[in-house]
PDB file of N, CA and C in Angstrom:
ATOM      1  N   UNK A   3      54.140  81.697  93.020  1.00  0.00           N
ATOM      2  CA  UNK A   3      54.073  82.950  92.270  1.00  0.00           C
ATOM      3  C   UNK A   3      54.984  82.829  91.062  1.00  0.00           C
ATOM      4  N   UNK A   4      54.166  83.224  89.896  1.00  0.00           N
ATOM      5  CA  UNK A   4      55.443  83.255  88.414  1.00  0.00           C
ATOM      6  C   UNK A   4      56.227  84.247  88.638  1.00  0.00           C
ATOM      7  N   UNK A   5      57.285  84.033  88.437  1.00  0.00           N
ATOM      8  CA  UNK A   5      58.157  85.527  88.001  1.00  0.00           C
ATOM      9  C   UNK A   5      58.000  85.688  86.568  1.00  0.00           C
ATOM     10  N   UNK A   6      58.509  87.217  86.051  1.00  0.00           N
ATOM     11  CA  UNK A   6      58.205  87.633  84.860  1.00  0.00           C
ATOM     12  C   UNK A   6      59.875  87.034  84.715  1.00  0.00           C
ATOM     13  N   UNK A   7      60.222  87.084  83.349  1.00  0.00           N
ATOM     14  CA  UNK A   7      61.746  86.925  82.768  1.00  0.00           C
ATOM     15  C   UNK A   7      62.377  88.272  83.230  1.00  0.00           C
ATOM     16  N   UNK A   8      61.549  89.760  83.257  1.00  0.00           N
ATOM     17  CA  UNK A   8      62.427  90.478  83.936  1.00  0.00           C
ATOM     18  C   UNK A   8      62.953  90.360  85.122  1.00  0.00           C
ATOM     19  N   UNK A   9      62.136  89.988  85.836  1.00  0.00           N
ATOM     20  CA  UNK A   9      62.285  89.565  87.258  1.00  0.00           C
ATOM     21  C   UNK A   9      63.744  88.655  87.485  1.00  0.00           C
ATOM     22  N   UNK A  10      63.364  87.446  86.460  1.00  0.00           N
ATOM     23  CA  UNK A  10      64.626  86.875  86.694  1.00  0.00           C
ATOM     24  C   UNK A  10      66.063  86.950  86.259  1.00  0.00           C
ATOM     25  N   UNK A  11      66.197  88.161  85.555  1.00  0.00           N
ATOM     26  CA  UNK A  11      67.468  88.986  84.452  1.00  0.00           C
ATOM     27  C   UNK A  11      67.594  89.685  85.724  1.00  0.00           C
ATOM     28  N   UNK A  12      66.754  90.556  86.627  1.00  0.00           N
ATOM     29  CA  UNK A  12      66.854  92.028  87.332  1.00  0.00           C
ATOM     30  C   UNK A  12      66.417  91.697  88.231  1.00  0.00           C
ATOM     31  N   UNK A  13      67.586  91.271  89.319  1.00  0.00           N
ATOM     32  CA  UNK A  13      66.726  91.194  90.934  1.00  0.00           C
ATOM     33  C   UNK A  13      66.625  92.808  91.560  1.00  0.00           C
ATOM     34  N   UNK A  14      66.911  93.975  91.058  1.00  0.00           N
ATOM     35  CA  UNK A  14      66.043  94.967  91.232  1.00  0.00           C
ATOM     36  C   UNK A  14      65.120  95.180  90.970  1.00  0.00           C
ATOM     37  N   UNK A  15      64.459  94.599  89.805  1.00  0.00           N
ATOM     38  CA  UNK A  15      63.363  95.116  89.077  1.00  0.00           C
ATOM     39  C   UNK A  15      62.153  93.695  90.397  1.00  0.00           C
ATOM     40  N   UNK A  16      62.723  92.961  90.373  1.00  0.00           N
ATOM     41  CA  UNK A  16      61.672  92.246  91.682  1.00  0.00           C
ATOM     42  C   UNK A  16      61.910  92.941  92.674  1.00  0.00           C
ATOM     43  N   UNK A  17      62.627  93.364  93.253  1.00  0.00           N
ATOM     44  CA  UNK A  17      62.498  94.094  94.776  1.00  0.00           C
ATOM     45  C   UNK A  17      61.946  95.123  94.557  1.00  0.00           C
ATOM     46  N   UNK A  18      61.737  95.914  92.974  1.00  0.00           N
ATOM     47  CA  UNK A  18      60.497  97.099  93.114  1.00  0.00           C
ATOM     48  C   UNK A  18      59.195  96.378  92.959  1.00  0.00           C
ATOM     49  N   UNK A  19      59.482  95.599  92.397  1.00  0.00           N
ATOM     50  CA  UNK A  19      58.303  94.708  92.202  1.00  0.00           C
ATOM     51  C   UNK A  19      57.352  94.476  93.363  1.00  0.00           C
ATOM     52  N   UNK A  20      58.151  93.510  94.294  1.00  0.00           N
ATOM     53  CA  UNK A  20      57.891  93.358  95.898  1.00  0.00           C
ATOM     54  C   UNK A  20      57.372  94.247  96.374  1.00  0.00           C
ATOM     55  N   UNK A  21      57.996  95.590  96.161  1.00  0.00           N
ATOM     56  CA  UNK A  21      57.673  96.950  97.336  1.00  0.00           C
ATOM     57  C   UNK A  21      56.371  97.383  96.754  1.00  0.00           C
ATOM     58  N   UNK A  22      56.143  97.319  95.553  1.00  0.00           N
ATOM     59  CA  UNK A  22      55.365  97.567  95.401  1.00  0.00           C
ATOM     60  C   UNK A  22      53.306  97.099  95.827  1.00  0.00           C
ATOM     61  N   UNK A  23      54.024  95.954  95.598  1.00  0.00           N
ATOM     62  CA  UNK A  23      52.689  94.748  95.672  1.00  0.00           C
ATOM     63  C   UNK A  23      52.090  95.015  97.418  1.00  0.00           C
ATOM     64  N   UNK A  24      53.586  95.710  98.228  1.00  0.00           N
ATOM     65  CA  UNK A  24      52.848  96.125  99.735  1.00  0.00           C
ATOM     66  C   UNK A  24      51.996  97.212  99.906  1.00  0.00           C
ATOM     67  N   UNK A  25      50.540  97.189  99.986  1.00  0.00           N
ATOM     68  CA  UNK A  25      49.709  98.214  99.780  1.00  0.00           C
ATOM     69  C   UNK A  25      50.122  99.268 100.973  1.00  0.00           C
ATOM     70  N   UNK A  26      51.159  98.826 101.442  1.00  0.00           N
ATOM     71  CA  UNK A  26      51.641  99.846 103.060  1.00  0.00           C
ATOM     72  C   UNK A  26      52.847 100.092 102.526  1.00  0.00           C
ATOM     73  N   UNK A  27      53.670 100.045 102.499  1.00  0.00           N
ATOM     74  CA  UNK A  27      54.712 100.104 101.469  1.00  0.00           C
ATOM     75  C   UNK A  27      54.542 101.493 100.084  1.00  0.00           C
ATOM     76  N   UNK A  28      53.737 101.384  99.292  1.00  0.00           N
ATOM     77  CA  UNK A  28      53.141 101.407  98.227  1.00  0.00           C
ATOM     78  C   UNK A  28      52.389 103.349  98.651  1.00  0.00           C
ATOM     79  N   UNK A  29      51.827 103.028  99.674  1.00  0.00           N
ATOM     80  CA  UNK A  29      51.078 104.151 100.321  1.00  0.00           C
ATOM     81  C   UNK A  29      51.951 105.071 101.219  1.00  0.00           C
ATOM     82  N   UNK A  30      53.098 105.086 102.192  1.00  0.00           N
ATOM     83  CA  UNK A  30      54.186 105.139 102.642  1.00  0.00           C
ATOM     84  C   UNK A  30      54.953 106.366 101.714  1.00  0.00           C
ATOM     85  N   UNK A  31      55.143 105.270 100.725  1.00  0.00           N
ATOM     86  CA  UNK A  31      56.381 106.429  99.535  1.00  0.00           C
ATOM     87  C   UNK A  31      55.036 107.472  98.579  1.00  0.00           C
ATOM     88  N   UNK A  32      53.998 107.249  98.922  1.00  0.00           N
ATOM     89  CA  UNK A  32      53.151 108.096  98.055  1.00  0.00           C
ATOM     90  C   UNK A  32      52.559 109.288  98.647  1.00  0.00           C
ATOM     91  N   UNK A  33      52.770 108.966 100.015  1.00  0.00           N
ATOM     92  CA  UNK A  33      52.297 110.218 100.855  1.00  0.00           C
ATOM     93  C   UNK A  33      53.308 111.606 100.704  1.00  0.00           C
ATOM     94  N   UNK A  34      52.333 112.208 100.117  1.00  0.00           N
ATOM     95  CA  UNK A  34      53.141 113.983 100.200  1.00  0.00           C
ATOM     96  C   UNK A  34      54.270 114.064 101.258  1.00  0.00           C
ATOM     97  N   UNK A  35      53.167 113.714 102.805  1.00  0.00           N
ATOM     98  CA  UNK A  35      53.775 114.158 103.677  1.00  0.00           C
ATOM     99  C   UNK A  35      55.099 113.278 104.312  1.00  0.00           C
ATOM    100  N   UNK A  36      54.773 112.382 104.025  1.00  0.00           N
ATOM    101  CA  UNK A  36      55.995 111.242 104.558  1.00  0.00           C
ATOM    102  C   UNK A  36      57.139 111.721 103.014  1.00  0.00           C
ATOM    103  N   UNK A  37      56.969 111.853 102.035  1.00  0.00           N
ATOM    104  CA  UNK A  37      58.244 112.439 101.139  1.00  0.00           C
ATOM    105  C   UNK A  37      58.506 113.690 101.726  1.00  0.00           C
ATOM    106  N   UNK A  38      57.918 114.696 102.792  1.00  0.00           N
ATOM    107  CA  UNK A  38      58.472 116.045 102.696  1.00  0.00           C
ATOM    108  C   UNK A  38      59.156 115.365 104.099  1.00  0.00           C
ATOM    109  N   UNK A  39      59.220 114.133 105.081  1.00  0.00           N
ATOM    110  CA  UNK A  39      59.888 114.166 105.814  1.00  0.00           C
ATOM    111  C   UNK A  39      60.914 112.761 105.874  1.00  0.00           C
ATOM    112  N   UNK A  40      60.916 112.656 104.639  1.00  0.00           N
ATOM    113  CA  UNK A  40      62.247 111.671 104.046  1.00  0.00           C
ATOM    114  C   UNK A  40      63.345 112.871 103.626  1.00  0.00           C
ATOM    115  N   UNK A  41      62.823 114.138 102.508  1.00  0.00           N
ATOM    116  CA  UNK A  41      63.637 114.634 102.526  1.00  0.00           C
ATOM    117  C   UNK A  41      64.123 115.847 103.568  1.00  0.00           C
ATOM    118  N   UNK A  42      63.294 116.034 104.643  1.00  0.00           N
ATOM    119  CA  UNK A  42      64.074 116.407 105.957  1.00  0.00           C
ATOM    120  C   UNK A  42      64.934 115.579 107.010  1.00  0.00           C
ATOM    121  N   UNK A  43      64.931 114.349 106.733  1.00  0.00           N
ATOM    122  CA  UNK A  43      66.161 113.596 107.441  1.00  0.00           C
ATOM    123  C   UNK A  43      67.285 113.621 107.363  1.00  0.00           C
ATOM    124  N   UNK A  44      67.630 114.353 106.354  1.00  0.00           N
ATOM    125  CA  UNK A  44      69.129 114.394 106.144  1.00  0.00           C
ATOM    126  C   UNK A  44      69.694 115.569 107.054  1.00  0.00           C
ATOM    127  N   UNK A  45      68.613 116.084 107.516  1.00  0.00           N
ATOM    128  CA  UNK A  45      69.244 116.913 108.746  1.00  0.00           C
ATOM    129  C   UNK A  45      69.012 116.172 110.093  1.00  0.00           C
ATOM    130  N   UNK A  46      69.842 115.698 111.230  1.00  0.00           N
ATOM    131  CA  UNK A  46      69.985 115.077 112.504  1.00  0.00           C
ATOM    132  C   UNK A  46      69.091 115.418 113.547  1.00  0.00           C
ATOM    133  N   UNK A  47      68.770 116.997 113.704  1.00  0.00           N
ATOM    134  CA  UNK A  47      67.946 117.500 114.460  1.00  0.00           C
ATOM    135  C   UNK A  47      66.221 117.455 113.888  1.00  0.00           C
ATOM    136  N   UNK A  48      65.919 117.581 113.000  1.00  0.00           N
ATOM    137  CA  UNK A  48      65.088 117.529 111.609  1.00  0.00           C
ATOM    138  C   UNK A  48      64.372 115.801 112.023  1.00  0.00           C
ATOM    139  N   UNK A  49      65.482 115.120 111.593  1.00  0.00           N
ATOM    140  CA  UNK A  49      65.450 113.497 112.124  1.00  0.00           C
ATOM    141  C   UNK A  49      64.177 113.110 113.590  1.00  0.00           C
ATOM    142  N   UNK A  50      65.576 113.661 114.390  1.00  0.00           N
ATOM    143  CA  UNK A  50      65.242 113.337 115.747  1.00  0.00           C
ATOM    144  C   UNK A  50      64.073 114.012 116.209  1.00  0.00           C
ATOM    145  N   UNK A  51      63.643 114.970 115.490  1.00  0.00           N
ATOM    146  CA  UNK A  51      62.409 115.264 115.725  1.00  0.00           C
ATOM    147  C   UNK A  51      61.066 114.741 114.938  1.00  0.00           C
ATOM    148  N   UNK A  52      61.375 114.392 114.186  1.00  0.00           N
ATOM    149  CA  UNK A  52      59.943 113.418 113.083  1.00  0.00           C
ATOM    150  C   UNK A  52      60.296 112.248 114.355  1.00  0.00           C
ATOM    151  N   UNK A  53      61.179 111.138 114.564  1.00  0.00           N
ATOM    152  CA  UNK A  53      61.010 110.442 115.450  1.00  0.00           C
ATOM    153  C   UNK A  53      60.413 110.193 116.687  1.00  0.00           C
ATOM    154  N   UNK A  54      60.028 111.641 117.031  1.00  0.00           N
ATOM    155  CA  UNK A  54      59.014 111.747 118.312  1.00  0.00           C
ATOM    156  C   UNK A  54      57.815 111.479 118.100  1.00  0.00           C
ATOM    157  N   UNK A  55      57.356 111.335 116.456  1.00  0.00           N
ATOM    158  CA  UNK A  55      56.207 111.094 116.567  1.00  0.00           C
ATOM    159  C   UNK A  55      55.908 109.388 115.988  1.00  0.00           C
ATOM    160  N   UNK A  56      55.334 108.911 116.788  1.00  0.00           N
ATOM    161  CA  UNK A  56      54.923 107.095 116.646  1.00  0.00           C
ATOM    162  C   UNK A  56      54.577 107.010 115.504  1.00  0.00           C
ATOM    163  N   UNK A  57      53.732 107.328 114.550  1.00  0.00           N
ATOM    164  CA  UNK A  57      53.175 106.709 113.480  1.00  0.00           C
ATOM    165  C   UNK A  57      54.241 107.056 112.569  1.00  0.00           C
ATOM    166  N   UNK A  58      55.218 108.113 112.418  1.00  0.00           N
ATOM    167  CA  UNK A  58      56.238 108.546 111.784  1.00  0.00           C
ATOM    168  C   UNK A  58      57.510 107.295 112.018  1.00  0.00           C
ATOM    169  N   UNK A  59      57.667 107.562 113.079  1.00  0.00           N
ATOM    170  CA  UNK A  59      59.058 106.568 113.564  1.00  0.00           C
ATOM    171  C   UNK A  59      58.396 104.961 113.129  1.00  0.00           C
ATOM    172  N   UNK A  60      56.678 104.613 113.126  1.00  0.00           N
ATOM    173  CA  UNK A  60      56.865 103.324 112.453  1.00  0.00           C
ATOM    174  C   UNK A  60      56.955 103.572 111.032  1.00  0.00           C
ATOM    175  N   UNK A  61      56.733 104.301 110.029  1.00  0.00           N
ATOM    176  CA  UNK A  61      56.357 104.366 108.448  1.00  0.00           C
ATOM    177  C   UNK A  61      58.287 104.416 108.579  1.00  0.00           C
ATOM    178  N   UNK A  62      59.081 104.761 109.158  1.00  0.00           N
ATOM    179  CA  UNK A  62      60.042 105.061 108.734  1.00  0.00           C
ATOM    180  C   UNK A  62      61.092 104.031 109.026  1.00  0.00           C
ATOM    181  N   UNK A  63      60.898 102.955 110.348  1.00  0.00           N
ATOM    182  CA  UNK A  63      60.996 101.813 110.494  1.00  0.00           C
ATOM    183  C   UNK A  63      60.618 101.016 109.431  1.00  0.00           C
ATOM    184  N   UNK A  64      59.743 100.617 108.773  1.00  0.00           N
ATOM    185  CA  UNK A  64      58.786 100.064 107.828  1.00  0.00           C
ATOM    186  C   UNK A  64      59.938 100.356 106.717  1.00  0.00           C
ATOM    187  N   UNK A  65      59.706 101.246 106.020  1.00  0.00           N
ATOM    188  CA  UNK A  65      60.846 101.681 104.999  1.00  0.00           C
ATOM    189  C   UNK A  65      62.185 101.424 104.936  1.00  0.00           C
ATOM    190  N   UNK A  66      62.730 101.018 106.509  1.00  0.00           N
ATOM    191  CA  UNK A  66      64.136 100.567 106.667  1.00  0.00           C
ATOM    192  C   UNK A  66      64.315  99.076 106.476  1.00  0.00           C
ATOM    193  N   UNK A  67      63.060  98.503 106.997  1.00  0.00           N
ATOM    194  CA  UNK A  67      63.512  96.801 106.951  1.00  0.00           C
ATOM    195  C   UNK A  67      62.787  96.657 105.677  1.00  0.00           C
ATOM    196  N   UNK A  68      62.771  97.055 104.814  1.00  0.00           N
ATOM    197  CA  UNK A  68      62.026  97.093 103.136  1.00  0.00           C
ATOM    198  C   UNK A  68      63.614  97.539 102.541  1.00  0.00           C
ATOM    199  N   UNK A  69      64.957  97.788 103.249  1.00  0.00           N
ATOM    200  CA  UNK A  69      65.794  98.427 102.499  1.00  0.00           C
ATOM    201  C   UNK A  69      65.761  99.560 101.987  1.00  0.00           C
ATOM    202  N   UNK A  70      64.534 100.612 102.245  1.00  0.00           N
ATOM    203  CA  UNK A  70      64.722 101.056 101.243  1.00  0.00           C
ATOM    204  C   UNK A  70      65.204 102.987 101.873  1.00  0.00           C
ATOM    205  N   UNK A  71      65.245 103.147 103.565  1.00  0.00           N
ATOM    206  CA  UNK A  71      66.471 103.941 103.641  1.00  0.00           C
ATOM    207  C   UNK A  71      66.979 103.183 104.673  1.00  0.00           C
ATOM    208  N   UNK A  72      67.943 104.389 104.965  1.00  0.00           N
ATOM    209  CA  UNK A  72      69.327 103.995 105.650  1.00  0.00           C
ATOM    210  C   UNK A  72      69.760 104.487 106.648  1.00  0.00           C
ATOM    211  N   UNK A  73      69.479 104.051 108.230  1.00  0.00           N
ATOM    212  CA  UNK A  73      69.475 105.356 109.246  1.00  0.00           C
ATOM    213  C   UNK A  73      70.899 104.730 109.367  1.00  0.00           C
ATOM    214  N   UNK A  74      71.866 106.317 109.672  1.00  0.00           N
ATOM    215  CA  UNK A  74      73.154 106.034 110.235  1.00  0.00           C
ATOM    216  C   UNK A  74      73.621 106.855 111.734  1.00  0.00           C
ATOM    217  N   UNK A  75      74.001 106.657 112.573  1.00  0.00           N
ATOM    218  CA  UNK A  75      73.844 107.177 113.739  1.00  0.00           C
ATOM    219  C   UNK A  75      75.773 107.676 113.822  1.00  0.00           C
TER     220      UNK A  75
END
């Protein structure tokens, strides 16, 4: 794979790069509904309850080993 010269100035600008090119990834951060329950995690109870549901707890797994949040317990 070429890298662009940005790519190689901005190893951020490749890791959006990367995230992007994952059509799961890509679809994940674009869903309405998965953004209205990224920004309900910052509440614990809020959390622990999107986690009960499987396809949630994987998109949100998925998003963690992508870096791109941060569960803290």
């Amino acid at each position: 794979i070429k890298r662009s010269k940005i790519e190689e100035v901005d190893p951020e600008q490749a890791k959006v790069n990367a995230i992007l090119q994952d059509p799961e990834l890509r679809d994940i951060l674009m869903d309405p509904g998965m953004q209205r329950v990224l920004m309900e995690c910052g509440d614990p109870a809020k959390f622990r309850a999107h986690m009960q549901n499987k396809e949630t707890a994987r998109k949100l797994f998925k998003l963690k080993q992508a870096g791109l949040v941060q569960v803290e317990m």
